[in-house]
């Protein structure tokens, strides 16, 4: 979900039956998957469930799954790891999955070597357009590499600002419409984590990534950068075992 989801849903609730959106018409029903997977009517943001990472549709409007994204900078998919890529690329029918994976490896290696000033690389540096469209549509609308196809896919993408929401500032688009609007400002974000950083949760995540053999080309003994929260002490974790570990996020960056 986007960072503004509660405000968006609150606006939708307050303007139900008076708000008309493209593709959906007048909004008469707002629902969210309940704990048992059934759709439940939402009359308050207190009923909004956000903890289900498997669903692609944040809410359902008039029975259609809708993914909420924030206008401006927005994460489209987080924490894509190398170990998942070849399988996903192959299942999506990429023209050359191995070549695309090699391009990802090259981007990570260059960033690790300090050849890029910015972590943000336009998606065209790694993908041809048909392949990237297939990947992004799957990740945004249909499923995820680790959980598979979602039981609650999204039919549309709803974008709205972080604050001061009005009907004129809300847009409801198909994936194709969304991609056409934003494709020039969609970037791959090359993200570091570190084995040995002081945050226990982030250290555990980095360790999990580093322990997967297929993530090996994105795991480095050379430490580049440093975690905001600092490092575990030598007594807690040996300096020699620290590692720099990479993932890729996909983001809109206007």
PDB file of C-alpha atoms in Angstrom:
ATOM      1  CA  UNK A   1       0.000   0.000   0.000  1.00  0.00           C
ATOM      2  CA  UNK A   2       1.029   3.576  -0.544  1.00  0.00           C
ATOM      3  CA  UNK A   3       1.844   5.827   2.397  1.00  0.00           C
ATOM      4  CA  UNK A   4      -1.379   7.769   1.942  1.00  0.00           C
ATOM      5  CA  UNK A   5      -3.769   4.815   1.908  1.00  0.00           C
ATOM      6  CA  UNK A   6      -5.730   5.730   5.017  1.00  0.00           C
ATOM      7  CA  UNK A   7      -6.344   9.267   3.784  1.00  0.00           C
ATOM      8  CA  UNK A   8      -7.418   7.970   0.368  1.00  0.00           C
ATOM      9  CA  UNK A   9      -9.803   5.405   1.847  1.00  0.00           C
ATOM     10  CA  UNK A  10     -11.186   7.997   4.272  1.00  0.00           C
ATOM     11  CA  UNK A  11     -11.862  10.320   1.331  1.00  0.00           C
ATOM     12  CA  UNK A  12     -13.559   7.515  -0.589  1.00  0.00           C
ATOM     13  CA  UNK A  13     -15.760   6.653   2.388  1.00  0.00           C
ATOM     14  CA  UNK A  14     -16.747  10.276   2.937  1.00  0.00           C
ATOM     15  CA  UNK A  15     -17.611  10.744  -0.748  1.00  0.00           C
ATOM     16  CA  UNK A  16     -19.212   7.390  -1.476  1.00  0.00           C
ATOM     17  CA  UNK A  17     -22.141   7.696  -3.932  1.00  0.00           C
ATOM     18  CA  UNK A  18     -21.019  11.193  -4.958  1.00  0.00           C
ATOM     19  CA  UNK A  19     -17.568  10.353  -6.374  1.00  0.00           C
ATOM     20  CA  UNK A  20     -17.284   9.097  -9.951  1.00  0.00           C
ATOM     21  CA  UNK A  21     -14.039   7.531 -11.161  1.00  0.00           C
ATOM     22  CA  UNK A  22     -12.872   6.502 -14.598  1.00  0.00           C
ATOM     23  CA  UNK A  23     -13.512   2.783 -15.311  1.00  0.00           C
ATOM     24  CA  UNK A  24     -15.554   2.408 -12.102  1.00  0.00           C
ATOM     25  CA  UNK A  25     -18.361   4.929 -12.342  1.00  0.00           C
ATOM     26  CA  UNK A  26     -20.074   6.194  -9.194  1.00  0.00           C
ATOM     27  CA  UNK A  27     -18.427   4.608  -6.142  1.00  0.00           C
ATOM     28  CA  UNK A  28     -21.155   2.780  -4.260  1.00  0.00           C
ATOM     29  CA  UNK A  29     -19.241   0.018  -2.466  1.00  0.00           C
ATOM     30  CA  UNK A  30     -15.863  -0.002  -0.715  1.00  0.00           C
ATOM     31  CA  UNK A  31     -14.462  -3.322   0.474  1.00  0.00           C
ATOM     32  CA  UNK A  32     -11.329  -4.930   1.846  1.00  0.00           C
ATOM     33  CA  UNK A  33     -10.348  -8.603   2.174  1.00  0.00           C
ATOM     34  CA  UNK A  34     -11.025  -9.839   5.697  1.00  0.00           C
ATOM     35  CA  UNK A  35      -8.971 -12.321   7.707  1.00  0.00           C
ATOM     36  CA  UNK A  36     -10.725 -15.226   5.955  1.00  0.00           C
ATOM     37  CA  UNK A  37     -10.143 -13.718   2.509  1.00  0.00           C
ATOM     38  CA  UNK A  38     -13.765 -12.666   1.988  1.00  0.00           C
ATOM     39  CA  UNK A  39     -14.505  -9.105   0.966  1.00  0.00           C
ATOM     40  CA  UNK A  40     -15.917  -7.000   3.779  1.00  0.00           C
ATOM     41  CA  UNK A  41     -17.571  -3.609   3.452  1.00  0.00           C
ATOM     42  CA  UNK A  42     -15.506  -0.732   4.811  1.00  0.00           C
ATOM     43  CA  UNK A  43     -17.335   2.035   6.641  1.00  0.00           C
ATOM     44  CA  UNK A  44     -14.309   3.281   8.563  1.00  0.00           C
ATOM     45  CA  UNK A  45     -10.533   3.222   8.076  1.00  0.00           C
ATOM     46  CA  UNK A  46     -10.416   1.241  11.337  1.00  0.00           C
ATOM     47  CA  UNK A  47     -11.631  -1.713   9.270  1.00  0.00           C
ATOM     48  CA  UNK A  48      -8.829  -1.372   6.730  1.00  0.00           C
ATOM     49  CA  UNK A  49      -6.443  -4.343   6.764  1.00  0.00           C
ATOM     50  CA  UNK A  50      -2.913  -3.545   5.561  1.00  0.00           C
ATOM     51  CA  UNK A  51      -0.893  -6.472   6.902  1.00  0.00           C
ATOM     52  CA  UNK A  52      -1.617  -8.954   4.084  1.00  0.00           C
ATOM     53  CA  UNK A  53       1.478  -8.775   1.871  1.00  0.00           C
ATOM     54  CA  UNK A  54      -0.021 -11.266  -0.564  1.00  0.00           C
ATOM     55  CA  UNK A  55      -2.797  -9.064  -1.876  1.00  0.00           C
ATOM     56  CA  UNK A  56      -2.206  -6.787  -4.837  1.00  0.00           C
ATOM     57  CA  UNK A  57      -5.527  -4.981  -4.478  1.00  0.00           C
ATOM     58  CA  UNK A  58      -5.414  -2.688  -1.450  1.00  0.00           C
ATOM     59  CA  UNK A  59      -9.180  -2.183  -1.594  1.00  0.00           C
ATOM     60  CA  UNK A  60     -12.114  -3.131  -3.799  1.00  0.00           C
ATOM     61  CA  UNK A  61     -14.311  -0.430  -5.338  1.00  0.00           C
ATOM     62  CA  UNK A  62     -17.583  -1.573  -6.862  1.00  0.00           C
ATOM     63  CA  UNK A  63     -16.183  -5.104  -6.764  1.00  0.00           C
ATOM     64  CA  UNK A  64     -12.970  -4.287  -8.654  1.00  0.00           C
ATOM     65  CA  UNK A  65      -9.510  -4.642  -7.125  1.00  0.00           C
ATOM     66  CA  UNK A  66      -7.666  -1.344  -6.825  1.00  0.00           C
ATOM     67  CA  UNK A  67      -4.002  -0.746  -5.965  1.00  0.00           C
ATOM     68  CA  UNK A  68      -3.406   2.622  -4.272  1.00  0.00           C
ATOM     69  CA  UNK A  69      -0.323   4.622  -5.240  1.00  0.00           C
ATOM     70  CA  UNK A  70       0.783   8.034  -4.108  1.00  0.00           C
ATOM     71  CA  UNK A  71       1.093  10.834  -6.653  1.00  0.00           C
ATOM     72  CA  UNK A  72       4.737  11.817  -7.070  1.00  0.00           C
ATOM     73  CA  UNK A  73       7.450   9.579  -5.633  1.00  0.00           C
ATOM     74  CA  UNK A  74       6.068   6.106  -4.981  1.00  0.00           C
ATOM     75  CA  UNK A  75       7.393   2.583  -4.515  1.00  0.00           C
ATOM     76  CA  UNK A  76       5.968   0.209  -7.110  1.00  0.00           C
ATOM     77  CA  UNK A  77       7.707  -2.917  -5.793  1.00  0.00           C
ATOM     78  CA  UNK A  78      10.131  -3.439  -2.916  1.00  0.00           C
ATOM     79  CA  UNK A  79      12.962  -5.881  -2.296  1.00  0.00           C
ATOM     80  CA  UNK A  80      13.347  -7.800  -5.531  1.00  0.00           C
ATOM     81  CA  UNK A  81      16.214 -10.197  -4.936  1.00  0.00           C
ATOM     82  CA  UNK A  82      18.483 -11.878  -7.443  1.00  0.00           C
ATOM     83  CA  UNK A  83      17.606 -15.416  -6.369  1.00  0.00           C
ATOM     84  CA  UNK A  84      14.044 -14.888  -7.605  1.00  0.00           C
ATOM     85  CA  UNK A  85      14.797 -13.224 -10.904  1.00  0.00           C
ATOM     86  CA  UNK A  86      15.685 -15.967 -13.363  1.00  0.00           C
ATOM     87  CA  UNK A  87      12.622 -18.014 -12.410  1.00  0.00           C
ATOM     88  CA  UNK A  88      10.316 -15.007 -12.682  1.00  0.00           C
ATOM     89  CA  UNK A  89      11.856 -13.800 -15.950  1.00  0.00           C
ATOM     90  CA  UNK A  90      11.459 -17.274 -17.442  1.00  0.00           C
ATOM     91  CA  UNK A  91       7.880 -17.730 -16.249  1.00  0.00           C
ATOM     92  CA  UNK A  92       6.930 -14.366 -17.741  1.00  0.00           C
ATOM     93  CA  UNK A  93       8.327 -15.368 -21.127  1.00  0.00           C
ATOM     94  CA  UNK A  94      11.239 -12.918 -21.307  1.00  0.00           C
ATOM     95  CA  UNK A  95      13.005 -12.865 -24.656  1.00  0.00           C
ATOM     96  CA  UNK A  96      16.342 -13.748 -22.988  1.00  0.00           C
ATOM     97  CA  UNK A  97      16.110 -14.219 -19.211  1.00  0.00           C
ATOM     98  CA  UNK A  98      19.831 -14.925 -18.687  1.00  0.00           C
ATOM     99  CA  UNK A  99      20.917 -11.824 -20.585  1.00  0.00           C
ATOM    100  CA  UNK A 100      18.533  -9.652 -18.572  1.00  0.00           C
ATOM    101  CA  UNK A 101      19.849 -11.134 -15.320  1.00  0.00           C
ATOM    102  CA  UNK A 102      23.398 -10.373 -16.484  1.00  0.00           C
ATOM    103  CA  UNK A 103      22.364  -6.745 -17.011  1.00  0.00           C
ATOM    104  CA  UNK A 104      21.072  -6.622 -13.440  1.00  0.00           C
ATOM    105  CA  UNK A 105      24.375  -8.088 -12.211  1.00  0.00           C
ATOM    106  CA  UNK A 106      26.280  -5.449 -14.136  1.00  0.00           C
ATOM    107  CA  UNK A 107      24.242  -2.601 -12.646  1.00  0.00           C
ATOM    108  CA  UNK A 108      24.822  -3.903  -9.117  1.00  0.00           C
ATOM    109  CA  UNK A 109      28.554  -4.419  -9.718  1.00  0.00           C
ATOM    110  CA  UNK A 110      28.980  -0.911 -11.120  1.00  0.00           C
ATOM    111  CA  UNK A 111      27.138   0.617  -8.178  1.00  0.00           C
ATOM    112  CA  UNK A 112      29.261  -1.400  -5.753  1.00  0.00           C
ATOM    113  CA  UNK A 113      32.391  -0.176  -7.580  1.00  0.00           C
ATOM    114  CA  UNK A 114      31.336   3.465  -7.288  1.00  0.00           C
ATOM    115  CA  UNK A 115      30.748   3.933 -11.018  1.00  0.00           C
ATOM    116  CA  UNK A 116      27.279   5.432 -10.452  1.00  0.00           C
ATOM    117  CA  UNK A 117      26.653   8.627  -8.512  1.00  0.00           C
ATOM    118  CA  UNK A 118      23.028   7.669  -7.958  1.00  0.00           C
ATOM    119  CA  UNK A 119      21.337   4.427  -6.976  1.00  0.00           C
ATOM    120  CA  UNK A 120      18.531   5.228  -9.427  1.00  0.00           C
ATOM    121  CA  UNK A 121      18.869   3.674 -12.880  1.00  0.00           C
ATOM    122  CA  UNK A 122      16.163   4.036 -15.506  1.00  0.00           C
ATOM    123  CA  UNK A 123      14.490   0.724 -16.266  1.00  0.00           C
ATOM    124  CA  UNK A 124      15.664   0.885 -19.889  1.00  0.00           C
ATOM    125  CA  UNK A 125      19.233   0.248 -18.660  1.00  0.00           C
ATOM    126  CA  UNK A 126      18.226  -3.288 -17.754  1.00  0.00           C
ATOM    127  CA  UNK A 127      15.152  -4.265 -19.747  1.00  0.00           C
ATOM    128  CA  UNK A 128      13.561  -4.008 -23.150  1.00  0.00           C
ATOM    129  CA  UNK A 129      10.058  -2.546 -22.988  1.00  0.00           C
ATOM    130  CA  UNK A 130       7.962  -5.701 -23.551  1.00  0.00           C
ATOM    131  CA  UNK A 131       9.857  -7.610 -20.859  1.00  0.00           C
ATOM    132  CA  UNK A 132       9.678  -4.773 -18.346  1.00  0.00           C
ATOM    133  CA  UNK A 133       5.961  -4.294 -18.938  1.00  0.00           C
ATOM    134  CA  UNK A 134       5.408  -8.005 -18.240  1.00  0.00           C
ATOM    135  CA  UNK A 135       7.473  -7.843 -15.058  1.00  0.00           C
ATOM    136  CA  UNK A 136       5.982  -4.644 -13.690  1.00  0.00           C
ATOM    137  CA  UNK A 137       2.403  -5.673 -14.445  1.00  0.00           C
ATOM    138  CA  UNK A 138       2.954  -8.956 -12.623  1.00  0.00           C
ATOM    139  CA  UNK A 139       4.551  -7.288  -9.587  1.00  0.00           C
ATOM    140  CA  UNK A 140       2.017  -4.449  -9.338  1.00  0.00           C
ATOM    141  CA  UNK A 141      -1.177  -6.212 -10.299  1.00  0.00           C
ATOM    142  CA  UNK A 142      -0.932  -9.993 -10.125  1.00  0.00           C
ATOM    143  CA  UNK A 143       1.504 -11.453  -7.629  1.00  0.00           C
ATOM    144  CA  UNK A 144       4.996 -11.623  -6.169  1.00  0.00           C
ATOM    145  CA  UNK A 145       8.030 -13.871  -6.683  1.00  0.00           C
ATOM    146  CA  UNK A 146       7.932 -15.399  -3.199  1.00  0.00           C
ATOM    147  CA  UNK A 147       4.156 -15.734  -2.756  1.00  0.00           C
ATOM    148  CA  UNK A 148       3.060 -16.459  -6.315  1.00  0.00           C
ATOM    149  CA  UNK A 149      -0.193 -15.329  -7.893  1.00  0.00           C
ATOM    150  CA  UNK A 150      -2.325 -13.288  -5.508  1.00  0.00           C
ATOM    151  CA  UNK A 151      -5.801 -14.345  -4.425  1.00  0.00           C
ATOM    152  CA  UNK A 152      -6.693 -10.638  -4.633  1.00  0.00           C
ATOM    153  CA  UNK A 153      -5.204  -9.217  -7.868  1.00  0.00           C
ATOM    154  CA  UNK A 154      -5.631  -5.579  -8.840  1.00  0.00           C
ATOM    155  CA  UNK A 155      -7.701  -4.516 -11.834  1.00  0.00           C
ATOM    156  CA  UNK A 156      -6.843  -0.815 -11.636  1.00  0.00           C
ATOM    157  CA  UNK A 157      -4.327   1.599 -10.117  1.00  0.00           C
ATOM    158  CA  UNK A 158      -5.640   4.580  -8.182  1.00  0.00           C
ATOM    159  CA  UNK A 159      -3.270   7.500  -7.679  1.00  0.00           C
ATOM    160  CA  UNK A 160      -3.913  10.341  -5.253  1.00  0.00           C
ATOM    161  CA  UNK A 161      -1.779  12.983  -3.479  1.00  0.00           C
ATOM    162  CA  UNK A 162      -0.399  12.592   0.017  1.00  0.00           C
ATOM    163  CA  UNK A 163      -2.668  15.351   1.333  1.00  0.00           C
ATOM    164  CA  UNK A 164      -5.367  17.797   0.221  1.00  0.00           C
ATOM    165  CA  UNK A 165      -7.174  15.112  -1.756  1.00  0.00           C
ATOM    166  CA  UNK A 166      -9.919  16.224  -4.123  1.00  0.00           C
ATOM    167  CA  UNK A 167     -11.833  14.354  -6.795  1.00  0.00           C
ATOM    168  CA  UNK A 168      -9.908  16.163  -9.530  1.00  0.00           C
ATOM    169  CA  UNK A 169      -6.622  14.890  -8.065  1.00  0.00           C
ATOM    170  CA  UNK A 170      -7.637  11.226  -8.053  1.00  0.00           C
ATOM    171  CA  UNK A 171      -6.929   9.113 -11.111  1.00  0.00           C
ATOM    172  CA  UNK A 172      -8.030   5.535 -11.766  1.00  0.00           C
ATOM    173  CA  UNK A 173      -6.114   3.805 -14.560  1.00  0.00           C
ATOM    174  CA  UNK A 174      -5.547   0.435 -16.123  1.00  0.00           C
ATOM    175  CA  UNK A 175      -1.966  -0.796 -15.876  1.00  0.00           C
ATOM    176  CA  UNK A 176      -1.382   0.144 -19.517  1.00  0.00           C
ATOM    177  CA  UNK A 177      -2.640   3.681 -18.907  1.00  0.00           C
ATOM    178  CA  UNK A 178      -0.536   3.999 -15.750  1.00  0.00           C
ATOM    179  CA  UNK A 179       2.618   2.777 -17.476  1.00  0.00           C
ATOM    180  CA  UNK A 180       2.123   5.154 -20.396  1.00  0.00           C
ATOM    181  CA  UNK A 181       1.823   8.069 -17.957  1.00  0.00           C
ATOM    182  CA  UNK A 182       4.810   7.214 -15.802  1.00  0.00           C
ATOM    183  CA  UNK A 183       7.245   5.140 -17.857  1.00  0.00           C
ATOM    184  CA  UNK A 184       9.697   8.023 -18.249  1.00  0.00           C
ATOM    185  CA  UNK A 185      10.035   8.404 -14.463  1.00  0.00           C
ATOM    186  CA  UNK A 186      10.127   4.759 -13.402  1.00  0.00           C
ATOM    187  CA  UNK A 187      13.513   3.723 -12.030  1.00  0.00           C
ATOM    188  CA  UNK A 188      15.307   0.711 -10.631  1.00  0.00           C
ATOM    189  CA  UNK A 189      16.559   1.644  -7.174  1.00  0.00           C
ATOM    190  CA  UNK A 190      19.701  -0.295  -6.208  1.00  0.00           C
ATOM    191  CA  UNK A 191      19.495  -0.718  -2.436  1.00  0.00           C
ATOM    192  CA  UNK A 192      22.138  -1.827   0.046  1.00  0.00           C
ATOM    193  CA  UNK A 193      21.794  -3.661   3.320  1.00  0.00           C
ATOM    194  CA  UNK A 194      24.563  -4.979   5.479  1.00  0.00           C
ATOM    195  CA  UNK A 195      25.225  -8.168   7.339  1.00  0.00           C
ATOM    196  CA  UNK A 196      26.416  -6.935  10.706  1.00  0.00           C
ATOM    197  CA  UNK A 197      24.433  -3.705  10.908  1.00  0.00           C
ATOM    198  CA  UNK A 198      23.084  -2.820  14.347  1.00  0.00           C
ATOM    199  CA  UNK A 199      19.389  -3.119  13.423  1.00  0.00           C
ATOM    200  CA  UNK A 200      18.532  -6.714  14.273  1.00  0.00           C
ATOM    201  CA  UNK A 201      15.711  -6.919  11.733  1.00  0.00           C
ATOM    202  CA  UNK A 202      17.781  -5.450   8.889  1.00  0.00           C
ATOM    203  CA  UNK A 203      20.774  -7.615   9.816  1.00  0.00           C
ATOM    204  CA  UNK A 204      18.521 -10.677   9.748  1.00  0.00           C
ATOM    205  CA  UNK A 205      17.107  -9.715   6.360  1.00  0.00           C
ATOM    206  CA  UNK A 206      20.588  -9.123   4.925  1.00  0.00           C
ATOM    207  CA  UNK A 207      21.811 -12.421   6.385  1.00  0.00           C
ATOM    208  CA  UNK A 208      18.878 -14.251   4.821  1.00  0.00           C
ATOM    209  CA  UNK A 209      19.679 -12.737   1.445  1.00  0.00           C
ATOM    210  CA  UNK A 210      23.389 -13.491   1.764  1.00  0.00           C
ATOM    211  CA  UNK A 211      22.732 -17.138   2.639  1.00  0.00           C
ATOM    212  CA  UNK A 212      20.949 -17.853  -0.641  1.00  0.00           C
ATOM    213  CA  UNK A 213      23.513 -19.099  -3.184  1.00  0.00           C
ATOM    214  CA  UNK A 214      21.727 -17.495  -6.150  1.00  0.00           C
ATOM    215  CA  UNK A 215      22.105 -14.092  -4.474  1.00  0.00           C
ATOM    216  CA  UNK A 216      25.889 -14.571  -4.420  1.00  0.00           C
ATOM    217  CA  UNK A 217      26.757 -12.067  -7.191  1.00  0.00           C
ATOM    218  CA  UNK A 218      24.972  -9.372  -5.150  1.00  0.00           C
ATOM    219  CA  UNK A 219      26.823 -10.125  -1.915  1.00  0.00           C
ATOM    220  CA  UNK A 220      30.227  -8.517  -1.335  1.00  0.00           C
ATOM    221  CA  UNK A 221      32.925  -8.767   1.331  1.00  0.00           C
ATOM    222  CA  UNK A 222      33.929  -5.199   0.541  1.00  0.00           C
ATOM    223  CA  UNK A 223      31.876  -2.819   2.666  1.00  0.00           C
ATOM    224  CA  UNK A 224      30.452   0.108   0.702  1.00  0.00           C
ATOM    225  CA  UNK A 225      28.383   2.736   2.499  1.00  0.00           C
ATOM    226  CA  UNK A 226      27.208   2.337   6.062  1.00  0.00           C
ATOM    227  CA  UNK A 227      23.880   1.745   7.802  1.00  0.00           C
ATOM    228  CA  UNK A 228      22.151   4.771   9.311  1.00  0.00           C
ATOM    229  CA  UNK A 229      21.830   2.988  12.630  1.00  0.00           C
ATOM    230  CA  UNK A 230      25.483   1.927  12.725  1.00  0.00           C
ATOM    231  CA  UNK A 231      27.140  -1.444  13.190  1.00  0.00           C
ATOM    232  CA  UNK A 232      27.029  -4.221  15.725  1.00  0.00           C
ATOM    233  CA  UNK A 233      30.075  -4.180  17.975  1.00  0.00           C
ATOM    234  CA  UNK A 234      32.981  -6.561  17.428  1.00  0.00           C
ATOM    235  CA  UNK A 235      31.793  -8.470  20.500  1.00  0.00           C
ATOM    236  CA  UNK A 236      28.337  -8.924  18.948  1.00  0.00           C
ATOM    237  CA  UNK A 237      29.410  -9.690  15.385  1.00  0.00           C
ATOM    238  CA  UNK A 238      32.923 -10.086  13.915  1.00  0.00           C
ATOM    239  CA  UNK A 239      34.025  -7.304  11.556  1.00  0.00           C
ATOM    240  CA  UNK A 240      35.429  -9.904   9.152  1.00  0.00           C
ATOM    241  CA  UNK A 241      31.928 -11.330   8.617  1.00  0.00           C
ATOM    242  CA  UNK A 242      30.302  -8.072   7.567  1.00  0.00           C
ATOM    243  CA  UNK A 243      28.872  -8.046   4.035  1.00  0.00           C
ATOM    244  CA  UNK A 244      27.316  -5.563   1.625  1.00  0.00           C
ATOM    245  CA  UNK A 245      24.109  -7.043   0.191  1.00  0.00           C
ATOM    246  CA  UNK A 246      21.900  -5.679  -2.593  1.00  0.00           C
ATOM    247  CA  UNK A 247      18.243  -5.733  -3.587  1.00  0.00           C
ATOM    248  CA  UNK A 248      16.351  -3.841  -6.277  1.00  0.00           C
ATOM    249  CA  UNK A 249      13.308  -1.684  -5.633  1.00  0.00           C
ATOM    250  CA  UNK A 250      11.144  -0.285  -8.461  1.00  0.00           C
ATOM    251  CA  UNK A 251      10.025   3.275  -7.910  1.00  0.00           C
ATOM    252  CA  UNK A 252       8.467   6.292  -9.522  1.00  0.00           C
ATOM    253  CA  UNK A 253      10.843   9.213  -9.121  1.00  0.00           C
ATOM    254  CA  UNK A 254       9.549  12.397 -10.846  1.00  0.00           C
TER     255      UNK A 254
END
